[in-house]
Amino acid sequence: MNIQKCAIIGAGGVGSTTAFTLVQSGLFNEIVIIDVNKNKAEGEALDIAHGIQFTNPVNIYSGDYKDLADAYLVIVTAGANQMPGESRIDLINKNASIFKKIIPSITEYNKDCILLIVSNPVDILTMLALELSGFPKERVLGSGTVLDTSRLRYLLSKKLEIDSKNIHAFIIGEHGDSELAVWSNADIAGVHIEDYCKNIFDSCDINLEEILNEVRNSAYHIIEKKGSTFYGVAMAVKRIAQAIIRDEYSILPVSHFLNGEYGIKDVCLGIPSLICRKGVKRIIPINLNENEKTYLTKSANTLKEAYKSIKK
């Protein structure tokens, strides 16, 4: 296995932007892009390769599934795009049928990689990838609510006029309409967010639920305006890849299989998890209040029911 080799399945907006972002990151010295549309994959790889002299040396090319045989990290972005007015869960059967071809094609050539699922609905497809691959659960994870959490911190930083790096708050649950913000544990440099708003920030008119709704609707607004989202998610994928390849032991809310944590079993959803070179080391048991526990269970049940709807 080549720790510095990455394969990206899917050369659409998210896949190609992820490839571009990873080339600039310097994390890998070899990146292969695979897509059913081989011309598209080749074009994207060539376009990025022509700028290699301006960044870190990396061999980026288009290929076939056999080319991912020694890839340490395989990122799956392939699937139908979310259309205006369409929820992520609406994509289930379209993208599940695609995954039923992709995942066996990956495992035919590589049974030891880490699988990072990005395609939507990401929690359900992470669960499907876990089932189809037969990999141990620590080596199958989804991008989860990493982007949602970044959106939350961005919005709070604008409202509170403070660097988003000083904001510690998570979005957890489904990467979608049933996600929730863990306000009970949100803080600004150690000061609980509600205390910060009341006692330190000049204004007390911060409506946290409005901010959460803005996070939930962010993708819909972007899709309505430009047709798709890909820059933010590509940067989120880069952050997860960095935690894996550099063995950082960073805590990120990736989508992962729960087996009793938070009182929830047999479903993948976005939960703060310790990420290292082996994938997910462990789920972090952050304290939730009763309302948050109830809402997280509701989010998990929503995903369970949706997973049952996949045509077997």
mmCIF file of C-alpha atoms in Angstrom:
data_model
loop_
_atom_site.group_PDB
_atom_site.id
_atom_site.type_symbol
_atom_site.label_atom_id
_atom_site.label_comp_id
_atom_site.label_asym_id
_atom_site.label_seq_id
_atom_site.Cartn_x
_atom_site.Cartn_y
_atom_site.Cartn_z
ATOM 1 C CA MET A 1 0.000 0.000 0.000
ATOM 2 C CA ASN A 2 1.274 3.441 -0.977
ATOM 3 C CA ILE A 3 0.435 5.905 1.804
ATOM 4 C CA GLN A 4 0.955 8.765 -0.662
ATOM 5 C CA LYS A 5 -1.386 7.405 -3.327
ATOM 6 C CA CYS A 6 -5.037 8.414 -3.573
ATOM 7 C CA ALA A 7 -7.763 7.320 -5.959
ATOM 8 C CA ILE A 8 -10.817 9.453 -6.696
ATOM 9 C CA ILE A 9 -13.881 7.734 -8.139
ATOM 10 C CA GLY A 10 -15.956 10.284 -10.036
ATOM 11 C CA ALA A 11 -14.759 13.171 -12.203
ATOM 12 C CA GLY A 12 -17.733 15.466 -11.748
ATOM 13 C CA GLY A 13 -17.653 18.825 -10.000
ATOM 14 C CA VAL A 14 -16.889 17.399 -6.564
ATOM 15 C CA GLY A 15 -14.389 14.787 -7.755
ATOM 16 C CA SER A 16 -12.394 17.090 -10.013
ATOM 17 C CA THR A 17 -12.359 19.917 -7.452
ATOM 18 C CA THR A 18 -11.240 17.434 -4.802
ATOM 19 C CA ALA A 19 -8.406 16.316 -7.090
ATOM 20 C CA PHE A 20 -7.369 19.933 -7.635
ATOM 21 C CA THR A 21 -7.489 20.650 -3.890
ATOM 22 C CA LEU A 22 -5.487 17.536 -3.014
ATOM 23 C CA VAL A 23 -2.808 18.354 -5.588
ATOM 24 C CA GLN A 24 -2.316 21.724 -3.923
ATOM 25 C CA SER A 25 -2.250 20.139 -0.456
ATOM 26 C CA GLY A 26 0.978 18.195 -1.008
ATOM 27 C CA LEU A 27 -0.471 15.151 0.790
ATOM 28 C CA PHE A 28 -0.017 12.742 -2.126
ATOM 29 C CA ASN A 29 2.596 12.079 -4.799
ATOM 30 C CA GLU A 30 0.164 10.043 -6.929
ATOM 31 C CA ILE A 31 -3.532 10.653 -7.662
ATOM 32 C CA VAL A 32 -5.627 8.622 -10.095
ATOM 33 C CA ILE A 33 -9.062 9.787 -11.253
ATOM 34 C CA ILE A 34 -11.532 7.110 -12.372
ATOM 35 C CA ASP A 35 -14.865 7.777 -14.054
ATOM 36 C CA VAL A 36 -17.276 5.910 -16.303
ATOM 37 C CA ASN A 37 -16.741 8.843 -18.704
ATOM 38 C CA LYS A 38 -13.071 8.202 -19.417
ATOM 39 C CA ASN A 39 -12.671 11.310 -21.560
ATOM 40 C CA LYS A 40 -13.937 13.496 -18.709
ATOM 41 C CA ALA A 41 -11.518 11.898 -16.257
ATOM 42 C CA GLU A 42 -8.629 12.294 -18.686
ATOM 43 C CA GLY A 43 -9.504 15.920 -19.375
ATOM 44 C CA GLU A 44 -9.700 16.808 -15.681
ATOM 45 C CA ALA A 45 -6.410 15.052 -14.927
ATOM 46 C CA LEU A 46 -4.621 16.795 -17.807
ATOM 47 C CA ASP A 47 -6.031 20.196 -16.887
ATOM 48 C CA ILE A 48 -4.696 19.866 -13.332
ATOM 49 C CA ALA A 49 -1.405 18.276 -14.440
ATOM 50 C CA HIS A 50 -0.573 21.259 -16.626
ATOM 51 C CA GLY A 51 -0.227 23.386 -13.484
ATOM 52 C CA ILE A 52 1.965 20.966 -11.521
ATOM 53 C CA GLN A 53 5.044 23.181 -11.938
ATOM 54 C CA PHE A 54 3.320 25.737 -9.722
ATOM 55 C CA THR A 55 2.715 23.339 -6.848
ATOM 56 C CA ASN A 56 4.092 20.187 -5.203
ATOM 57 C CA PRO A 57 5.303 17.381 -7.493
ATOM 58 C CA VAL A 58 2.518 14.844 -8.010
ATOM 59 C CA ASN A 59 1.649 12.345 -10.714
ATOM 60 C CA ILE A 60 -2.041 12.883 -11.508
ATOM 61 C CA TYR A 61 -3.644 10.837 -14.259
ATOM 62 C CA SER A 62 -6.866 9.116 -15.316
ATOM 63 C CA GLY A 63 -7.128 5.373 -15.066
ATOM 64 C CA ASP A 64 -9.171 2.254 -14.419
ATOM 65 C CA TYR A 65 -10.012 0.351 -11.256
ATOM 66 C CA LYS A 66 -6.884 -1.769 -11.565
ATOM 67 C CA ASP A 67 -4.866 1.431 -11.024
ATOM 68 C CA LEU A 68 -6.116 1.794 -7.451
ATOM 69 C CA ALA A 69 -4.604 -1.538 -6.373
ATOM 70 C CA ASP A 70 -2.049 0.063 -4.034
ATOM 71 C CA ALA A 71 -3.955 3.285 -3.188
ATOM 72 C CA TYR A 72 -4.071 3.905 0.556
ATOM 73 C CA LEU A 73 -7.098 6.199 0.342
ATOM 74 C CA VAL A 74 -10.016 5.777 -2.085
ATOM 75 C CA ILE A 75 -12.435 8.700 -2.237
ATOM 76 C CA VAL A 76 -15.849 8.078 -3.809
ATOM 77 C CA THR A 77 -17.606 11.153 -5.216
ATOM 78 C CA ALA A 78 -19.496 9.486 -8.079
ATOM 79 C CA GLY A 79 -23.256 9.722 -8.331
ATOM 80 C CA ALA A 80 -26.182 11.806 -9.494
ATOM 81 C CA ASN A 81 -26.146 15.472 -8.491
ATOM 82 C CA GLN A 82 -28.707 16.987 -6.150
ATOM 83 C CA MET A 83 -31.084 19.074 -8.234
ATOM 84 C CA PRO A 84 -32.903 22.279 -7.197
ATOM 85 C CA GLY A 85 -35.764 21.370 -4.850
ATOM 86 C CA GLU A 86 -34.396 17.854 -4.310
ATOM 87 C CA SER A 87 -33.256 16.641 -0.888
ATOM 88 C CA ARG A 88 -30.152 14.522 -0.426
ATOM 89 C CA ILE A 89 -32.306 11.551 0.561
ATOM 90 C CA ASP A 90 -34.191 11.853 -2.750
ATOM 91 C CA LEU A 91 -30.989 10.590 -4.384
ATOM 92 C CA ILE A 92 -30.996 7.255 -2.550
ATOM 93 C CA ASN A 93 -31.892 4.683 -5.181
ATOM 94 C CA LYS A 94 -30.152 6.462 -8.063
ATOM 95 C CA ASN A 95 -26.854 6.557 -6.233
ATOM 96 C CA ALA A 96 -27.300 3.221 -4.447
ATOM 97 C CA SER A 97 -27.479 1.501 -7.827
ATOM 98 C CA ILE A 98 -24.245 3.236 -8.858
ATOM 99 C CA PHE A 99 -22.537 2.153 -5.618
ATOM 100 C CA LYS A 100 -23.544 -1.451 -6.208
ATOM 101 C CA LYS A 101 -21.220 -1.323 -9.230
ATOM 102 C CA ILE A 102 -18.484 0.915 -7.828
ATOM 103 C CA ILE A 103 -17.779 -0.720 -4.449
ATOM 104 C CA PRO A 104 -17.320 -4.290 -5.807
ATOM 105 C CA SER A 105 -15.059 -2.835 -8.522
ATOM 106 C CA ILE A 106 -12.907 -1.222 -5.827
ATOM 107 C CA THR A 107 -12.679 -4.346 -3.661
ATOM 108 C CA GLU A 108 -11.808 -6.504 -6.666
ATOM 109 C CA TYR A 109 -8.447 -4.731 -6.817
ATOM 110 C CA ASN A 110 -7.974 -3.331 -3.319
ATOM 111 C CA LYS A 111 -9.218 -4.819 -0.056
ATOM 112 C CA ASP A 112 -6.894 -2.890 2.265
ATOM 113 C CA CYS A 113 -7.611 0.770 1.501
ATOM 114 C CA ILE A 114 -9.529 3.316 3.533
ATOM 115 C CA LEU A 115 -12.839 4.210 1.889
ATOM 116 C CA LEU A 116 -13.945 7.842 2.173
ATOM 117 C CA ILE A 117 -17.500 8.333 0.877
ATOM 118 C CA VAL A 118 -18.542 11.803 -0.283
ATOM 119 C CA SER A 119 -21.498 11.099 -2.619
ATOM 120 C CA ASN A 120 -24.966 11.972 -1.300
ATOM 121 C CA PRO A 121 -26.892 10.920 0.674
ATOM 122 C CA VAL A 122 -23.516 10.401 2.323
ATOM 123 C CA ASP A 123 -24.647 8.673 5.540
ATOM 124 C CA ILE A 124 -26.741 6.095 3.708
ATOM 125 C CA LEU A 125 -24.100 5.489 1.048
ATOM 126 C CA THR A 126 -21.432 5.101 3.745
ATOM 127 C CA MET A 127 -23.614 2.406 5.309
ATOM 128 C CA LEU A 128 -24.060 0.764 1.912
ATOM 129 C CA ALA A 129 -20.316 0.930 1.194
ATOM 130 C CA LEU A 130 -19.617 -0.698 4.565
ATOM 131 C CA GLU A 131 -22.048 -3.501 3.752
ATOM 132 C CA LEU A 132 -20.880 -4.045 0.165
ATOM 133 C CA SER A 133 -17.145 -3.850 0.878
ATOM 134 C CA GLY A 134 -17.030 -6.078 3.944
ATOM 135 C CA PHE A 135 -14.287 -3.802 5.293
ATOM 136 C CA PRO A 136 -13.877 -3.291 9.053
ATOM 137 C CA LYS A 137 -15.905 -0.288 10.155
ATOM 138 C CA GLU A 138 -12.845 1.828 11.045
ATOM 139 C CA ARG A 139 -11.810 1.844 7.365
ATOM 140 C CA VAL A 140 -15.137 3.087 5.981
ATOM 141 C CA LEU A 141 -16.170 6.652 6.714
ATOM 142 C CA GLY A 142 -18.130 9.412 5.078
ATOM 143 C CA SER A 143 -17.570 13.154 4.893
ATOM 144 C CA GLY A 144 -20.496 13.398 7.329
ATOM 145 C CA THR A 145 -21.113 16.818 8.848
ATOM 146 C CA VAL A 146 -17.555 18.135 8.467
ATOM 147 C CA LEU A 147 -18.727 20.691 5.889
ATOM 148 C CA ASP A 148 -21.895 21.504 7.867
ATOM 149 C CA THR A 149 -19.761 22.157 10.950
ATOM 150 C CA SER A 150 -17.527 24.458 8.911
ATOM 151 C CA ARG A 151 -20.608 26.310 7.647
ATOM 152 C CA LEU A 152 -21.829 26.712 11.216
ATOM 153 C CA ARG A 153 -18.526 28.106 12.432
ATOM 154 C CA TYR A 154 -18.326 30.430 9.415
ATOM 155 C CA LEU A 155 -21.782 31.875 10.091
ATOM 156 C CA LEU A 156 -21.060 32.279 13.798
ATOM 157 C CA SER A 157 -17.757 33.964 13.032
ATOM 158 C CA LYS A 158 -19.535 36.537 10.863
ATOM 159 C CA LYS A 159 -22.237 37.164 13.471
ATOM 160 C CA LEU A 160 -19.816 37.356 16.399
ATOM 161 C CA GLU A 161 -16.968 39.061 14.518
ATOM 162 C CA ILE A 162 -14.384 36.511 15.630
ATOM 163 C CA ASP A 163 -12.022 34.079 13.908
ATOM 164 C CA SER A 164 -13.868 30.833 13.170
ATOM 165 C CA LYS A 165 -10.844 28.897 14.480
ATOM 166 C CA ASN A 166 -11.754 30.092 17.995
ATOM 167 C CA ILE A 167 -15.279 28.690 17.692
ATOM 168 C CA HIS A 168 -15.825 25.146 18.957
ATOM 169 C CA ALA A 169 -19.221 23.859 17.861
ATOM 170 C CA PHE A 170 -20.421 20.759 15.997
ATOM 171 C CA ILE A 171 -23.219 19.859 13.631
ATOM 172 C CA ILE A 172 -24.029 16.158 14.126
ATOM 173 C CA GLY A 173 -26.484 13.584 12.771
ATOM 174 C CA GLU A 174 -27.567 13.331 9.164
ATOM 175 C CA HIS A 175 -25.774 15.398 6.556
ATOM 176 C CA GLY A 176 -29.152 16.797 5.629
ATOM 177 C CA ASP A 177 -32.437 18.132 6.898
ATOM 178 C CA SER A 178 -32.457 16.316 10.270
ATOM 179 C CA GLU A 179 -28.978 17.435 11.371
ATOM 180 C CA LEU A 180 -28.612 19.330 14.642
ATOM 181 C CA ALA A 181 -26.204 21.741 16.310
ATOM 182 C CA VAL A 182 -24.813 20.781 19.711
ATOM 183 C CA TRP A 183 -25.436 24.158 21.350
ATOM 184 C CA SER A 184 -25.051 22.706 24.841
ATOM 185 C CA ASN A 185 -21.306 22.189 24.170
ATOM 186 C CA ALA A 186 -20.616 25.154 21.876
ATOM 187 C CA ASP A 187 -18.031 27.603 23.148
ATOM 188 C CA ILE A 188 -15.862 30.526 22.094
ATOM 189 C CA ALA A 189 -12.324 30.000 23.435
ATOM 190 C CA GLY A 190 -13.741 28.137 26.448
ATOM 191 C CA VAL A 191 -16.659 30.514 27.085
ATOM 192 C CA HIS A 192 -20.081 28.941 26.456
ATOM 193 C CA ILE A 193 -21.604 30.496 23.369
ATOM 194 C CA GLU A 194 -24.683 31.837 25.162
ATOM 195 C CA ASP A 195 -22.503 33.443 27.859
ATOM 196 C CA TYR A 196 -20.263 34.882 25.175
ATOM 197 C CA CYS A 197 -23.226 36.429 23.345
ATOM 198 C CA LYS A 198 -24.674 37.903 26.557
ATOM 199 C CA ASN A 199 -21.571 39.048 28.408
ATOM 200 C CA ILE A 200 -18.799 39.653 25.877
ATOM 201 C CA PHE A 201 -20.284 40.336 22.445
ATOM 202 C CA ASP A 202 -21.779 43.802 22.005
ATOM 203 C CA SER A 203 -25.143 42.523 20.798
ATOM 204 C CA CYS A 204 -27.475 39.955 22.395
ATOM 205 C CA ASP A 205 -29.738 39.449 19.393
ATOM 206 C CA ILE A 206 -27.986 36.310 18.060
ATOM 207 C CA ASN A 207 -30.636 33.739 17.139
ATOM 208 C CA LEU A 208 -28.924 30.362 17.232
ATOM 209 C CA GLU A 209 -31.837 28.476 15.673
ATOM 210 C CA GLU A 210 -31.861 30.849 12.711
ATOM 211 C CA ILE A 211 -28.170 30.148 12.214
ATOM 212 C CA LEU A 212 -28.823 26.380 12.349
ATOM 213 C CA ASN A 213 -31.570 26.712 9.735
ATOM 214 C CA GLU A 214 -29.198 28.700 7.545
ATOM 215 C CA VAL A 215 -26.673 25.862 7.806
ATOM 216 C CA ARG A 216 -29.324 23.274 6.898
ATOM 217 C CA ASN A 217 -30.393 25.297 3.872
ATOM 218 C CA SER A 218 -26.922 26.308 2.686
ATOM 219 C CA ALA A 219 -26.651 23.646 -0.008
ATOM 220 C CA TYR A 220 -30.165 24.389 -1.294
ATOM 221 C CA HIS A 221 -29.331 28.078 -1.643
ATOM 222 C CA ILE A 222 -26.052 27.383 -3.452
ATOM 223 C CA ILE A 223 -27.659 24.830 -5.782
ATOM 224 C CA GLU A 224 -30.443 27.287 -6.586
ATOM 225 C CA LYS A 225 -27.901 29.990 -7.436
ATOM 226 C CA LYS A 226 -25.157 28.047 -9.267
ATOM 227 C CA GLY A 227 -26.471 24.520 -9.836
ATOM 228 C CA SER A 228 -24.187 22.538 -7.527
ATOM 229 C CA THR A 229 -21.794 22.716 -4.594
ATOM 230 C CA PHE A 230 -18.190 21.540 -4.789
ATOM 231 C CA TYR A 231 -15.591 23.984 -3.430
ATOM 232 C CA GLY A 232 -16.554 23.696 0.242
ATOM 233 C CA VAL A 233 -16.940 19.927 0.191
ATOM 234 C CA ALA A 234 -13.600 19.511 -1.606
ATOM 235 C CA MET A 235 -11.891 21.472 1.164
ATOM 236 C CA ALA A 236 -13.686 19.348 3.775
ATOM 237 C CA VAL A 237 -12.470 16.172 2.043
ATOM 238 C CA LYS A 238 -8.932 17.541 2.022
ATOM 239 C CA ARG A 239 -9.169 18.156 5.768
ATOM 240 C CA ILE A 240 -10.260 14.536 6.395
ATOM 241 C CA ALA A 241 -7.561 13.179 4.081
ATOM 242 C CA GLN A 242 -4.953 15.247 5.909
ATOM 243 C CA ALA A 243 -6.020 13.832 9.278
ATOM 244 C CA ILE A 244 -5.694 10.298 7.885
ATOM 245 C CA ILE A 245 -2.440 10.583 5.946
ATOM 246 C CA ARG A 246 -0.619 12.665 8.575
ATOM 247 C CA ASP A 247 -1.892 10.430 11.383
ATOM 248 C CA GLU A 248 -3.139 13.519 13.215
ATOM 249 C CA TYR A 249 -5.579 12.013 15.713
ATOM 250 C CA SER A 250 -7.854 14.953 14.921
ATOM 251 C CA ILE A 251 -11.513 15.073 15.951
ATOM 252 C CA LEU A 252 -13.844 15.535 12.981
ATOM 253 C CA PRO A 253 -17.602 14.824 12.671
ATOM 254 C CA VAL A 254 -17.330 12.181 9.959
ATOM 255 C CA SER A 255 -20.086 9.737 9.123
ATOM 256 C CA HIS A 256 -19.358 6.473 10.866
ATOM 257 C CA PHE A 257 -21.111 3.284 11.967
ATOM 258 C CA LEU A 258 -22.580 3.482 15.479
ATOM 259 C CA ASN A 259 -22.828 0.337 17.566
ATOM 260 C CA GLY A 260 -24.474 1.549 20.763
ATOM 261 C CA GLU A 261 -22.768 4.924 21.096
ATOM 262 C CA TYR A 262 -25.279 7.615 22.107
ATOM 263 C CA GLY A 263 -27.782 4.766 22.484
ATOM 264 C CA ILE A 264 -27.859 4.351 18.684
ATOM 265 C CA LYS A 265 -27.055 1.199 16.707
ATOM 266 C CA ASP A 266 -26.776 -0.032 13.126
ATOM 267 C CA VAL A 267 -26.582 3.284 11.280
ATOM 268 C CA CYS A 268 -23.942 5.670 9.958
ATOM 269 C CA LEU A 269 -24.199 9.346 10.802
ATOM 270 C CA GLY A 270 -21.991 12.346 11.472
ATOM 271 C CA ILE A 271 -20.458 12.156 14.945
ATOM 272 C CA PRO A 272 -17.210 13.662 16.300
ATOM 273 C CA SER A 273 -14.615 10.938 15.823
ATOM 274 C CA LEU A 274 -10.890 10.530 16.347
ATOM 275 C CA ILE A 275 -9.235 10.256 12.924
ATOM 276 C CA CYS A 276 -5.810 8.723 12.385
ATOM 277 C CA ARG A 277 -3.896 6.782 9.747
ATOM 278 C CA LYS A 278 -6.013 3.674 10.362
ATOM 279 C CA GLY A 279 -9.243 5.598 9.763
ATOM 280 C CA VAL A 280 -11.627 6.093 12.679
ATOM 281 C CA LYS A 281 -9.870 5.281 15.939
ATOM 282 C CA ARG A 282 -12.961 5.847 18.080
ATOM 283 C CA ILE A 283 -16.160 7.853 18.386
ATOM 284 C CA ILE A 284 -15.943 10.713 20.884
ATOM 285 C CA PRO A 285 -18.784 10.580 23.480
ATOM 286 C CA ILE A 286 -19.562 14.290 23.838
ATOM 287 C CA ASN A 287 -22.258 15.183 26.354
ATOM 288 C CA LEU A 288 -25.668 16.014 24.905
ATOM 289 C CA ASN A 289 -28.653 17.470 26.699
ATOM 290 C CA GLU A 290 -31.974 15.595 26.609
ATOM 291 C CA ASN A 291 -33.348 17.576 23.650
ATOM 292 C CA GLU A 292 -30.191 16.922 21.649
ATOM 293 C CA LYS A 293 -30.266 13.202 22.483
ATOM 294 C CA THR A 294 -33.880 13.021 21.337
ATOM 295 C CA TYR A 295 -33.173 14.889 18.123
ATOM 296 C CA LEU A 296 -30.078 12.795 17.342
ATOM 297 C CA THR A 297 -32.108 9.604 17.812
ATOM 298 C CA LYS A 298 -34.756 11.043 15.494
ATOM 299 C CA SER A 299 -32.074 11.821 12.896
ATOM 300 C CA ALA A 300 -30.703 8.273 13.189
ATOM 301 C CA ASN A 301 -34.188 6.776 12.783
ATOM 302 C CA THR A 302 -34.766 8.915 9.690
ATOM 303 C CA LEU A 303 -31.614 7.455 8.140
ATOM 304 C CA LYS A 304 -32.507 3.896 9.172
ATOM 305 C CA GLU A 305 -35.895 4.144 7.470
ATOM 306 C CA ALA A 306 -34.345 5.659 4.382
ATOM 307 C CA TYR A 307 -31.759 2.866 4.216
ATOM 308 C CA LYS A 308 -34.540 0.287 4.292
ATOM 309 C CA SER A 309 -35.962 1.870 1.129
ATOM 310 C CA ILE A 310 -32.939 0.936 -0.970
ATOM 311 C CA LYS A 311 -33.955 -1.539 -3.638
ATOM 312 C CA LYS A 312 -32.040 -4.721 -2.864
#
